[in-house]
Amino acid sequence: MPAINPDLHGNAPDKCGLALLLIDVINDFDFPEGEQLLSQAQGIAPAIARLAQKARSIGVPVHYVNDNFGRWRSDLRAQIAHCLHDEGRGENFVRQLRPEEGDYFVLKPKHSGFFSTTLETLLRYHGAERLIVTGIATNIRVLFTPNDAYMRDFSLIVPSDCVASNTTELNRFALDEMRTILKADLRRSDAIELRQKT
């Protein structure tokens, strides 16, 4: 059935069968195991940044799917400012992954990007069928989001060089689960053939 408002009143104008999700990358790492996670995550920021730039260049929509980390009176701009200017651990990480004009932002209250959010509606308006899921932490937020995407019949790419957990063992376990159970493609980001498919 065709949508009555084909572009969500101008708010979701992109049409593409593929969408890129960046999970919890706007992050100050200000929590008990934050330093440990950041030590693992530093290495994935350049790969995510390259993938996001490539996606933008060919019209694949980029979605920031982010916790507000208890800052319920803030918005995306306030969260970025907090991470960049309040001398938090995540400053360098966030600086590499700042959103650009035209990117989408979905605020999530819990682990999954789909739970009580607008993400599914937004992706359906784009016409997305495949999702590339990146971000942190692989064994928690990243795992929960593809799990819910799989149940909604999206096909999944989770590039192994664009996700991180507190330890390499946790990361490997979560990736194995996604490959085995969710049928996720785990190829590295530089092996993904990005094409704008409407």
Coordinates of N, CA, C and O in Angstrom, one line a residue:
M1 N 0.8 -1.2 0.0 CA 0.0 0.0 0.0 C 0.9 1.3 0.0 O 1.8 1.4 0.8
P2 N 0.7 2.2 -1.0 CA 1.5 3.4 -1.0 C 1.3 4.3 0.2 O 0.2 4.4 0.7
A3 N 2.4 4.9 0.6 CA 2.2 5.9 1.7 C 1.5 7.1 1.3 O 1.6 7.6 0.2
I4 N 0.6 7.6 2.2 CA -0.1 8.9 1.9 C 0.8 10.0 1.7 O 0.7 10.9 0.9
N5 N 1.8 10.1 2.6 CA 2.8 11.2 2.6 C 4.1 10.5 2.2 O 4.8 10.0 3.0
P6 N 4.5 10.5 0.9 CA 5.6 9.7 0.4 C 7.0 10.1 1.0 O 7.9 9.3 0.9
D7 N 7.1 11.3 1.6 CA 8.4 11.7 2.1 C 8.3 12.2 3.6 O 9.2 13.0 4.0
L8 N 7.3 11.8 4.3 CA 7.2 12.3 5.7 C 7.2 13.8 5.8 O 7.9 14.4 6.5
H9 N 6.4 14.4 4.9 CA 6.3 15.9 4.9 C 7.6 16.6 4.6 O 7.9 17.6 5.2
G10 N 8.5 16.0 3.8 CA 9.8 16.6 3.5 C 10.9 16.1 4.4 O 12.0 16.5 4.2
N11 N 10.5 15.4 5.5 CA 11.6 15.0 6.5 C 12.3 13.8 6.1 O 13.3 13.5 6.8
A12 N 11.9 13.0 5.2 CA 12.6 11.8 4.8 C 12.6 11.7 3.2 O 12.1 10.8 2.6
P13 N 13.3 12.7 2.6 CA 13.2 12.7 1.1 C 14.0 11.7 0.4 O 13.8 11.4 -0.8
D14 N 15.0 11.1 1.1 CA 15.9 10.1 0.4 C 15.2 8.8 0.1 O 14.5 8.3 0.9
K15 N 15.4 8.3 -1.1 CA 14.9 7.0 -1.5 C 16.1 6.1 -1.8 O 16.9 6.4 -2.7
C16 N 16.2 5.0 -1.1 CA 17.3 4.1 -1.3 C 17.1 2.8 -0.6 O 16.5 2.7 0.5
G17 N 17.4 1.7 -1.3 CA 17.2 0.4 -0.8 C 18.2 0.0 0.3 O 18.1 -1.0 0.9
L18 N 19.2 0.9 0.5 CA 20.3 0.6 1.5 C 20.4 1.8 2.5 O 20.2 3.0 2.1
A19 N 20.6 1.6 3.7 CA 20.8 2.6 4.7 C 22.0 2.3 5.6 O 22.2 1.1 5.9
L20 N 22.7 3.3 6.1 CA 23.8 3.1 7.0 C 23.4 3.6 8.4 O 22.9 4.7 8.5
L21 N 23.6 2.8 9.4 CA 23.3 3.1 10.8 C 24.6 3.2 11.6 O 25.4 2.3 11.5
L22 N 24.7 4.3 12.3 CA 25.9 4.5 13.2 C 25.3 4.5 14.6 O 24.6 5.4 15.0
I23 N 25.6 3.4 15.4 CA 25.0 3.2 16.7 C 25.9 3.8 17.8 O 27.0 3.4 18.0
D24 N 25.3 4.7 18.6 CA 25.9 5.3 19.8 C 27.3 5.8 19.6 O 28.2 5.8 20.5
V25 N 27.6 6.4 18.4 CA 29.0 6.9 18.2 C 29.1 8.3 18.7 O 30.2 8.8 18.9
I26 N 28.0 9.0 19.1 CA 28.1 10.3 19.8 C 28.1 9.9 21.2 O 27.1 9.8 21.9
N27 N 29.3 9.9 21.8 CA 29.5 9.2 23.1 C 30.6 9.8 23.9 O 31.7 10.0 23.3
D28 N 30.4 10.1 25.1 CA 31.4 10.7 25.9 C 32.2 9.6 26.7 O 33.2 9.9 27.4
F29 N 31.8 8.3 26.6 CA 32.5 7.2 27.3 C 32.6 7.5 28.8 O 33.5 6.9 29.4
D30 N 31.7 8.2 29.3 CA 31.7 8.5 30.8 C 30.9 7.5 31.5 O 29.8 7.9 32.0
F31 N 31.4 6.3 31.6 CA 30.7 5.3 32.4 C 31.8 4.3 32.9 O 32.9 4.4 32.4
P32 N 31.5 3.4 33.8 CA 32.5 2.6 34.5 C 33.5 1.9 33.5 O 34.7 1.9 33.8
E33 N 33.0 1.3 32.4 CA 33.9 0.6 31.5 C 34.2 1.4 30.3 O 34.6 0.9 29.2
G34 N 33.9 2.7 30.3 CA 34.1 3.6 29.2 C 35.5 3.7 28.6 O 35.7 3.6 27.4
E35 N 36.5 3.7 29.5 CA 37.8 3.8 29.0 C 38.3 2.5 28.3 O 38.9 2.5 27.3
Q36 N 37.8 1.4 28.8 CA 38.1 0.1 28.2 C 37.4 0.0 26.8 O 38.1 -0.4 25.8
L37 N 36.2 0.4 26.7 CA 35.5 0.4 25.4 C 36.2 1.4 24.4 O 36.4 1.1 23.3
L38 N 36.5 2.6 24.9 CA 37.2 3.6 24.0 C 38.5 3.0 23.5 O 38.8 3.3 22.3
S39 N 39.2 2.3 24.3 CA 40.5 1.8 23.8 C 40.3 0.8 22.6 O 41.1 0.7 21.7
Q40 N 39.2 0.1 22.6 CA 38.8 -0.8 21.5 C 38.2 0.0 20.3 O 38.4 -0.4 19.2
A41 N 37.5 1.0 20.7 CA 36.7 1.7 19.6 C 37.5 2.7 18.8 O 37.2 3.0 17.7
Q42 N 38.6 3.2 19.4 CA 39.4 4.2 18.6 C 39.8 3.7 17.2 O 39.8 4.5 16.3
G43 N 40.1 2.5 17.1 CA 40.5 1.9 15.8 C 39.5 1.8 14.8 O 39.8 1.7 13.6
I44 N 38.2 1.8 15.2 CA 37.1 1.7 14.2 C 36.6 3.0 13.6 O 36.0 3.1 12.6
A45 N 36.9 4.1 14.3 CA 36.4 5.4 13.9 C 36.8 5.8 12.5 O 35.9 6.2 11.7
P46 N 38.1 5.6 12.0 CA 38.4 6.0 10.7 C 37.6 5.2 9.6 O 37.2 5.7 8.6
A47 N 37.4 3.9 9.9 CA 36.7 3.0 8.9 C 35.2 3.5 8.8 O 34.7 3.5 7.7
I48 N 34.6 3.8 10.0 CA 33.2 4.3 10.0 C 33.1 5.6 9.2 O 32.2 5.8 8.4
A49 N 34.1 6.5 9.5 CA 34.1 7.8 8.8 C 34.2 7.7 7.3 O 33.5 8.3 6.6
R50 N 35.1 6.8 6.9 CA 35.2 6.6 5.4 C 34.0 6.0 4.8 O 33.5 6.4 3.7
L51 N 33.4 5.0 5.5 CA 32.1 4.4 5.0 C 31.0 5.4 4.9 O 30.2 5.5 3.9
A52 N 30.9 6.3 6.0 CA 29.8 7.3 6.0 C 30.0 8.3 4.8 O 29.1 8.7 4.2
Q53 N 31.3 8.7 4.6 CA 31.5 9.7 3.5 C 31.2 9.0 2.1 O 30.6 9.7 1.3
K54 N 31.5 7.8 2.0 CA 31.2 7.1 0.7 C 29.7 7.0 0.5 O 29.2 7.2 -0.6
A55 N 29.0 6.6 1.6 CA 27.6 6.5 1.5 C 26.9 7.9 1.1 O 26.1 8.0 0.2
R56 N 27.4 9.0 1.8 CA 26.8 10.3 1.5 C 27.1 10.7 0.0 O 26.2 11.3 -0.6
S57 N 28.3 10.3 -0.5 CA 28.6 10.7 -1.8 C 27.8 10.1 -2.9 O 27.7 10.7 -4.0
I58 N 27.1 9.0 -2.6 CA 26.3 8.3 -3.6 C 24.8 8.3 -3.2 O 24.0 7.7 -3.9
G59 N 24.5 9.1 -2.2 CA 23.1 9.2 -1.8 C 22.5 8.2 -0.9 O 21.3 8.0 -0.8
V60 N 23.3 7.4 -0.3 CA 22.8 6.4 0.7 C 22.6 7.1 2.0 O 23.6 7.7 2.5
P61 N 21.4 7.1 2.6 CA 21.2 7.9 3.8 C 21.9 7.4 5.0 O 22.1 6.1 5.2
V62 N 22.5 8.3 5.8 CA 23.3 8.0 7.0 C 22.4 8.3 8.2 O 21.9 9.5 8.3
H63 N 22.3 7.3 9.1 CA 21.4 7.5 10.3 C 22.2 7.4 11.6 O 22.8 6.3 11.8
Y64 N 22.2 8.4 12.4 CA 22.8 8.3 13.7 C 21.7 7.8 14.7 O 20.7 8.5 14.8
V65 N 21.9 6.7 15.3 CA 21.0 6.1 16.2 C 21.6 6.0 17.5 O 22.6 5.3 17.8
N66 N 21.2 6.9 18.4 CA 22.0 7.2 19.6 C 21.2 7.3 20.9 O 20.1 7.8 20.9
D67 N 21.8 6.8 21.9 CA 21.3 7.0 23.3 C 21.5 8.5 23.6 O 22.4 9.2 23.0
N68 N 20.8 9.0 24.6 CA 21.1 10.3 25.1 C 21.8 10.3 26.4 O 22.1 11.3 27.0
F69 N 22.1 9.0 26.9 CA 22.9 8.8 28.1 C 22.4 9.6 29.3 O 23.2 10.2 30.0
G70 N 21.1 9.6 29.4 CA 20.4 10.3 30.6 C 20.3 11.8 30.4 O 19.7 12.4 31.3
R71 N 20.6 12.3 29.3 CA 20.5 13.7 29.0 C 19.2 14.0 28.3 O 19.2 14.5 27.1
W72 N 18.1 13.8 29.0 CA 16.8 13.9 28.3 C 16.4 15.3 27.9 O 15.4 15.4 27.1
R73 N 17.1 16.3 28.3 CA 16.7 17.6 27.9 C 17.7 18.1 26.8 O 17.7 19.3 26.5
S74 N 18.5 17.2 26.3 CA 19.4 17.7 25.3 C 18.9 17.2 23.9 O 18.0 16.4 23.8
D75 N 19.6 17.6 22.8 CA 19.3 17.1 21.5 C 20.6 16.7 20.9 O 21.7 16.7 21.6
L76 N 20.6 16.4 19.6 CA 21.9 16.0 19.0 C 23.0 17.0 19.1 O 24.1 16.7 19.4
R77 N 22.7 18.3 18.8 CA 23.7 19.3 18.9 C 24.3 19.4 20.3 O 25.5 19.6 20.4
A78 N 23.4 19.4 21.3 CA 23.9 19.5 22.6 C 24.8 18.3 23.0 O 25.8 18.4 23.7
Q79 N 24.4 17.1 22.5 CA 25.2 15.9 22.8 C 26.6 16.0 22.2 O 27.6 15.7 22.8
I80 N 26.6 16.5 20.9 CA 27.9 16.6 20.2 C 28.8 17.7 21.0 O 29.9 17.5 21.2
A81 N 28.1 18.8 21.3 CA 28.9 19.9 22.0 C 29.4 19.3 23.3 O 30.6 19.6 23.7
H82 N 28.6 18.6 24.1 CA 29.1 18.0 25.3 C 30.3 17.1 25.1 O 31.3 17.2 25.8
C83 N 30.2 16.3 24.1 CA 31.3 15.3 23.8 C 32.6 16.0 23.4 O 33.7 15.6 23.7
L84 N 32.4 17.1 22.6 CA 33.6 17.8 22.1 C 34.2 18.9 23.0 O 35.4 19.2 22.9
H85 N 33.4 19.4 23.9 CA 33.9 20.6 24.6 C 33.9 20.5 26.1 O 34.4 21.4 26.8
D86 N 33.4 19.3 26.6 CA 33.4 19.2 28.1 C 34.6 18.3 28.5 O 34.5 17.6 29.6
E87 N 35.6 18.2 27.7 CA 36.8 17.4 28.1 C 36.5 16.0 28.4 O 37.1 15.4 29.3
G88 N 35.6 15.4 27.7 CA 35.3 14.0 27.9 C 36.2 13.1 27.2 O 37.0 13.5 26.3
R89 N 36.2 11.8 27.6 CA 37.1 10.8 27.0 C 36.9 10.7 25.5 O 37.8 10.4 24.7
G90 N 35.6 10.9 25.0 CA 35.3 10.5 23.7 C 35.5 11.6 22.7 O 35.1 11.5 21.5
E91 N 36.2 12.7 23.0 CA 36.3 13.9 22.2 C 36.9 13.5 20.8 O 36.3 13.9 19.7
N92 N 38.0 12.8 20.8 CA 38.7 12.5 19.5 C 37.8 11.6 18.7 O 37.7 11.7 17.4
F93 N 37.2 10.6 19.3 CA 36.3 9.6 18.6 C 35.2 10.4 18.0 O 34.9 10.2 16.8
V94 N 34.5 11.2 18.7 CA 33.3 11.9 18.2 C 33.7 12.9 17.1 O 33.0 13.1 16.1
R95 N 34.9 13.5 17.3 CA 35.3 14.5 16.3 C 35.4 13.9 14.9 O 35.2 14.5 13.9
Q96 N 35.8 12.6 14.8 CA 36.0 11.9 13.6 C 34.6 11.5 13.0 O 34.5 11.3 11.8
L97 N 33.6 11.5 13.8 CA 32.3 10.9 13.3 C 31.1 11.9 13.4 O 30.0 11.4 13.5
R98 N 31.4 13.1 13.5 CA 30.3 14.1 13.6 C 29.4 14.0 12.4 O 29.8 13.8 11.2
P99 N 28.1 14.2 12.6 CA 27.1 14.1 11.5 C 27.3 15.3 10.6 O 27.9 16.4 11.0
E100 N 26.8 15.2 9.4 CA 26.9 16.3 8.4 C 25.4 16.7 8.1 O 24.5 15.9 8.4
E101 N 25.3 17.8 7.5 CA 23.9 18.3 7.1 C 23.4 17.2 6.1 O 24.0 16.8 5.2
G102 N 22.1 16.9 6.3 CA 21.5 15.9 5.5 C 21.4 14.5 6.2 O 20.7 13.6 5.7
D103 N 22.2 14.3 7.2 CA 22.2 13.0 7.9 C 20.9 13.0 8.8 O 20.4 14.0 9.1
Y104 N 20.5 11.8 9.2 CA 19.3 11.6 10.1 C 19.8 11.3 11.5 O 20.8 10.7 11.7
F105 N 18.9 11.6 12.5 CA 19.2 11.3 13.9 C 18.0 10.7 14.5 O 16.9 11.3 14.5
V106 N 18.2 9.6 15.1 CA 17.1 8.9 15.9 C 17.6 8.7 17.3 O 18.6 8.1 17.6
L107 N 16.8 9.3 18.2 CA 17.1 9.1 19.7 C 16.5 7.8 20.2 O 15.3 7.6 20.0
K108 N 17.3 7.0 20.8 CA 16.7 5.7 21.3 C 16.8 5.7 22.9 O 17.8 6.1 23.4
P109 N 15.8 5.2 23.5 CA 15.8 5.2 25.0 C 16.4 3.9 25.6 O 16.8 3.9 26.8
K110 N 16.6 2.9 24.8 CA 17.1 1.6 25.3 C 18.1 1.1 24.3 O 18.6 1.8 23.4
H111 N 18.4 -0.2 24.4 CA 19.5 -0.8 23.7 C 19.3 -0.8 22.1 O 20.1 -0.5 21.4
S112 N 18.1 -1.3 21.7 CA 17.8 -1.4 20.3 C 17.5 -0.1 19.6 O 16.7 0.7 20.2
G113 N 18.0 0.1 18.4 CA 17.6 1.3 17.7 C 16.1 1.3 17.3 O 15.6 2.4 16.9
F114 N 15.4 0.2 17.4 CA 14.1 0.1 16.9 C 13.1 0.2 18.1 O 11.9 0.5 17.9
F115 N 13.5 0.1 19.3 CA 12.6 0.1 20.5 C 12.1 1.5 20.8 O 12.9 2.4 21.1
S116 N 10.8 1.7 20.6 CA 10.2 3.0 21.0 C 10.9 4.2 20.2 O 11.1 5.3 20.8
T117 N 11.2 4.0 19.0 CA 11.9 5.0 18.2 C 11.1 5.2 16.8 O 10.3 4.3 16.5
T118 N 11.5 6.1 16.0 CA 11.0 6.4 14.7 C 11.8 5.6 13.6 O 11.5 5.8 12.4
L119 N 12.8 4.8 14.0 CA 13.7 4.3 13.0 C 13.0 3.4 11.9 O 13.3 3.6 10.7
E120 N 12.1 2.5 12.3 CA 11.5 1.7 11.3 C 10.6 2.5 10.3 O 10.7 2.3 9.1
T121 N 9.9 3.5 10.9 CA 9.1 4.4 10.0 C 10.0 5.1 9.0 O 9.7 5.1 7.8
L122 N 11.1 5.6 9.5 CA 12.0 6.3 8.6 C 12.6 5.4 7.5 O 12.7 5.8 6.4
L123 N 13.1 4.2 7.9 CA 13.6 3.3 7.0 C 12.6 2.9 5.9 O 12.9 2.7 4.7
R124 N 11.4 2.7 6.3 CA 10.3 2.3 5.4 C 10.1 3.4 4.4 O 9.8 3.1 3.2
Y125 N 10.1 4.6 4.8 CA 9.9 5.7 3.9 C 11.1 5.9 2.9 O 10.9 6.3 1.8
H126 N 12.2 5.5 3.3 CA 13.4 5.5 2.4 C 13.3 4.4 1.4 O 13.9 4.4 0.3
G127 N 12.5 3.3 1.7 CA 12.5 2.1 0.9 C 13.6 1.2 1.2 O 14.0 0.4 0.3
A128 N 14.2 1.3 2.4 CA 15.4 0.5 2.7 C 15.0 -1.0 2.9 O 14.0 -1.3 3.5
E129 N 15.9 -1.8 2.3 CA 15.7 -3.3 2.5 C 17.0 -3.9 3.1 O 16.9 -4.9 3.7
R130 N 18.1 -3.2 2.9 CA 19.4 -3.7 3.5 C 19.9 -2.6 4.4 O 19.8 -1.4 4.1
L131 N 20.5 -3.0 5.5 CA 21.1 -2.1 6.5 C 22.6 -2.4 6.7 O 22.9 -3.6 6.9
I132 N 23.4 -1.4 6.7 CA 24.8 -1.5 7.2 C 24.8 -1.0 8.6 O 24.5 0.2 8.8
V133 N 25.2 -1.8 9.5 CA 25.1 -1.4 11.0 C 26.5 -1.3 11.5 O 27.3 -2.3 11.4
T134 N 26.9 -0.2 12.1 CA 28.2 0.1 12.6 C 28.0 0.7 14.0 O 26.9 1.1 14.4
G135 N 29.1 0.7 14.8 CA 29.1 1.4 16.1 C 29.5 0.6 17.3 O 30.2 -0.4 17.1
I136 N 29.0 1.0 18.4 CA 29.4 0.4 19.7 C 28.2 0.2 20.6 O 27.2 1.0 20.5
A137 N 28.3 -0.7 21.5 CA 29.2 -1.8 21.6 C 28.6 -3.0 20.9 O 27.4 -3.2 21.0
T138 N 29.4 -3.7 20.2 CA 28.9 -4.8 19.4 C 28.1 -5.8 20.1 O 27.1 -6.3 19.6
N139 N 28.4 -6.1 21.3 CA 27.7 -7.2 22.1 C 26.5 -6.7 22.8 O 25.8 -7.4 23.5
I140 N 26.2 -5.4 22.7 CA 25.0 -4.8 23.4 C 24.2 -4.1 22.4 O 23.3 -4.7 21.7
R141 N 24.4 -2.8 22.2 CA 23.5 -2.0 21.3 C 23.6 -2.4 19.9 O 22.6 -2.5 19.2
V142 N 24.8 -2.7 19.4 CA 24.9 -3.1 18.0 C 24.2 -4.5 17.8 O 23.5 -4.7 16.8
L143 N 24.3 -5.4 18.7 CA 23.6 -6.7 18.6 C 22.1 -6.6 18.7 O 21.4 -7.2 17.9
F144 N 21.6 -5.8 19.6 CA 20.2 -5.6 19.8 C 19.5 -5.0 18.5 O 18.4 -5.4 18.1
T145 N 20.2 -4.1 17.9 CA 19.6 -3.4 16.7 C 19.5 -4.3 15.5 O 18.4 -4.4 14.9
P146 N 20.5 -5.0 15.1 CA 20.3 -6.0 14.0 C 19.4 -7.1 14.4 O 18.7 -7.6 13.5
N147 N 19.3 -7.5 15.6 CA 18.3 -8.5 16.0 C 16.9 -8.1 15.7 O 16.1 -8.8 15.1
D148 N 16.6 -6.8 16.1 CA 15.3 -6.3 15.7 C 15.1 -6.1 14.3 O 14.0 -6.2 13.7
A149 N 16.1 -5.7 13.6 CA 16.1 -5.5 12.1 C 15.8 -6.8 11.4 O 15.0 -6.9 10.5
Y150 N 16.4 -7.9 11.8 CA 16.2 -9.2 11.3 C 14.8 -9.6 11.4 O 14.2 -10.2 10.4
M151 N 14.2 -9.4 12.6 CA 12.8 -9.7 12.8 C 11.8 -8.9 11.9 O 10.7 -9.3 11.7
R152 N 12.3 -7.8 11.4 CA 11.5 -6.9 10.5 C 11.9 -7.1 9.0 O 11.5 -6.4 8.2
D153 N 12.6 -8.2 8.8 CA 13.0 -8.7 7.4 C 13.9 -7.8 6.7 O 14.0 -7.8 5.4
F154 N 14.8 -7.0 7.4 CA 15.9 -6.3 6.7 C 17.0 -7.3 6.6 O 17.3 -8.1 7.4
S155 N 17.8 -7.2 5.5 CA 19.0 -7.9 5.4 C 20.1 -7.1 6.0 O 20.0 -5.8 6.0
L156 N 21.2 -7.7 6.5 CA 22.1 -7.0 7.3 C 23.6 -7.2 6.9 O 24.0 -8.3 6.5
I157 N 24.3 -6.1 6.9 CA 25.7 -6.1 6.8 C 26.3 -5.4 8.0 O 25.9 -4.3 8.4
V158 N 27.2 -6.1 8.7 CA 27.8 -5.6 9.9 C 29.3 -5.7 9.7 O 29.9 -6.7 10.0
P159 N 29.9 -4.6 9.1 CA 31.3 -4.7 8.8 C 32.2 -4.9 10.0 O 32.1 -4.1 11.0
S160 N 33.0 -5.9 10.0 CA 33.7 -6.3 11.2 C 34.8 -5.3 11.7 O 35.1 -5.2 12.8
D161 N 35.2 -4.4 10.8 CA 36.1 -3.3 11.2 C 35.4 -2.0 11.6 O 36.1 -1.0 11.8
C162 N 34.1 -2.1 11.7 CA 33.3 -0.9 12.1 C 32.5 -1.0 13.3 O 31.6 -0.3 13.6
V163 N 32.9 -2.1 14.1 CA 32.2 -2.3 15.4 C 33.2 -2.7 16.5 O 34.3 -3.2 16.1
A164 N 32.9 -2.4 17.7 CA 33.8 -2.7 18.8 C 33.1 -3.0 20.1 O 32.0 -2.4 20.3
S165 N 33.7 -3.8 20.9 CA 33.2 -4.1 22.3 C 34.3 -3.8 23.3 O 35.4 -3.5 22.9
N166 N 34.0 -4.1 24.5 CA 35.0 -3.9 25.6 C 36.2 -4.7 25.4 O 37.3 -4.4 25.8
T167 N 36.0 -5.9 24.8 CA 37.2 -6.8 24.6 C 37.0 -7.5 23.2 O 35.9 -7.5 22.7
T168 N 38.1 -7.9 22.7 CA 38.1 -8.6 21.4 C 37.3 -9.9 21.5 O 36.6 -10.3 20.5
E169 N 37.3 -10.6 22.6 CA 36.5 -11.8 22.8 C 35.0 -11.5 22.7 O 34.3 -12.2 22.0
L170 N 34.6 -10.5 23.4 CA 33.1 -10.1 23.4 C 32.7 -9.7 21.9 O 31.6 -10.0 21.5
N171 N 33.6 -9.0 21.3 CA 33.4 -8.6 19.9 C 33.2 -9.8 19.0 O 32.2 -9.8 18.2
R172 N 34.1 -10.7 19.1 CA 34.1 -11.9 18.2 C 32.8 -12.7 18.5 O 32.2 -13.2 17.5
F173 N 32.5 -12.9 19.8 CA 31.3 -13.6 20.1 C 30.0 -13.0 19.5 O 29.2 -13.7 18.9
A174 N 29.9 -11.7 19.6 CA 28.7 -11.0 19.1 C 28.6 -11.1 17.6 O 27.6 -11.3 17.0
L175 N 29.8 -10.9 16.9 CA 29.8 -11.0 15.4 C 29.5 -12.4 15.0 O 28.7 -12.6 14.0
D176 N 29.9 -13.4 15.7 CA 29.6 -14.8 15.4 C 28.1 -15.1 15.5 O 27.5 -15.7 14.7
E177 N 27.5 -14.5 16.6 CA 26.1 -14.6 16.8 C 25.3 -14.0 15.6 O 24.3 -14.6 15.1
M178 N 25.7 -12.8 15.2 CA 25.0 -12.1 14.1 C 25.2 -12.9 12.8 O 24.2 -12.9 12.0
R179 N 26.4 -13.4 12.5 CA 26.6 -14.2 11.3 C 25.7 -15.4 11.3 O 25.0 -15.8 10.3
T180 N 25.7 -16.2 12.4 CA 25.0 -17.4 12.5 C 23.5 -17.3 12.6 O 22.8 -18.0 11.8
I181 N 23.0 -16.5 13.4 CA 21.6 -16.4 13.7 C 20.9 -15.4 12.8 O 19.8 -15.6 12.4
L182 N 21.5 -14.2 12.6 CA 20.9 -13.2 11.9 C 21.3 -13.1 10.4 O 20.8 -12.2 9.7
K183 N 22.1 -14.1 10.0 CA 22.6 -14.2 8.6 C 23.3 -12.9 8.1 O 23.2 -12.5 7.0
A184 N 23.9 -12.2 9.0 CA 24.6 -10.9 8.7 C 25.9 -11.2 7.9 O 26.6 -12.1 8.2
D185 N 26.1 -10.3 7.0 CA 27.3 -10.3 6.2 C 28.4 -9.5 7.0 O 28.1 -8.3 7.3
L186 N 29.5 -10.1 7.3 CA 30.5 -9.4 8.2 C 31.7 -8.9 7.4 O 32.7 -8.6 8.0
R187 N 31.6 -8.8 6.1 CA 32.8 -8.4 5.3 C 33.3 -7.0 5.8 O 32.5 -6.2 6.3
R188 N 34.6 -6.7 5.7 CA 35.1 -5.4 6.1 C 34.6 -4.3 5.2 O 34.1 -4.5 4.1
S189 N 34.6 -3.1 5.8 CA 34.0 -2.0 5.1 C 34.6 -1.7 3.7 O 33.8 -1.3 2.8
D190 N 35.9 -1.9 3.5 CA 36.5 -1.7 2.2 C 36.1 -2.7 1.2 O 36.4 -2.5 0.0
A191 N 35.4 -3.8 1.6 CA 35.0 -4.8 0.6 C 33.5 -4.7 0.3 O 33.0 -5.5 -0.5
I192 N 32.8 -3.7 0.9 CA 31.4 -3.5 0.7 C 31.2 -2.7 -0.6 O 31.8 -1.6 -0.7
E193 N 30.4 -3.2 -1.5 CA 30.1 -2.5 -2.7 C 28.9 -1.6 -2.5 O 27.8 -2.1 -2.4
L194 N 29.1 -0.3 -2.3 CA 28.0 0.6 -2.1 C 27.4 1.0 -3.4 O 28.1 1.5 -4.3
R195 N 26.1 0.8 -3.5 CA 25.4 1.3 -4.7 C 24.1 1.9 -4.3 O 23.4 1.4 -3.4
Q196 N 23.7 3.0 -4.9 CA 22.4 3.7 -4.7 C 21.4 2.9 -5.4 O 21.4 2.9 -6.7
K197 N 20.6 2.2 -4.7 CA 19.5 1.3 -5.4 C 18.2 1.8 -4.9 O 17.9 1.7 -3.7
T198 N 17.4 2.3 -5.8 CA 16.0 2.8 -5.4 C 15.0 1.7 -5.6 O 15.3 0.7 -6.3

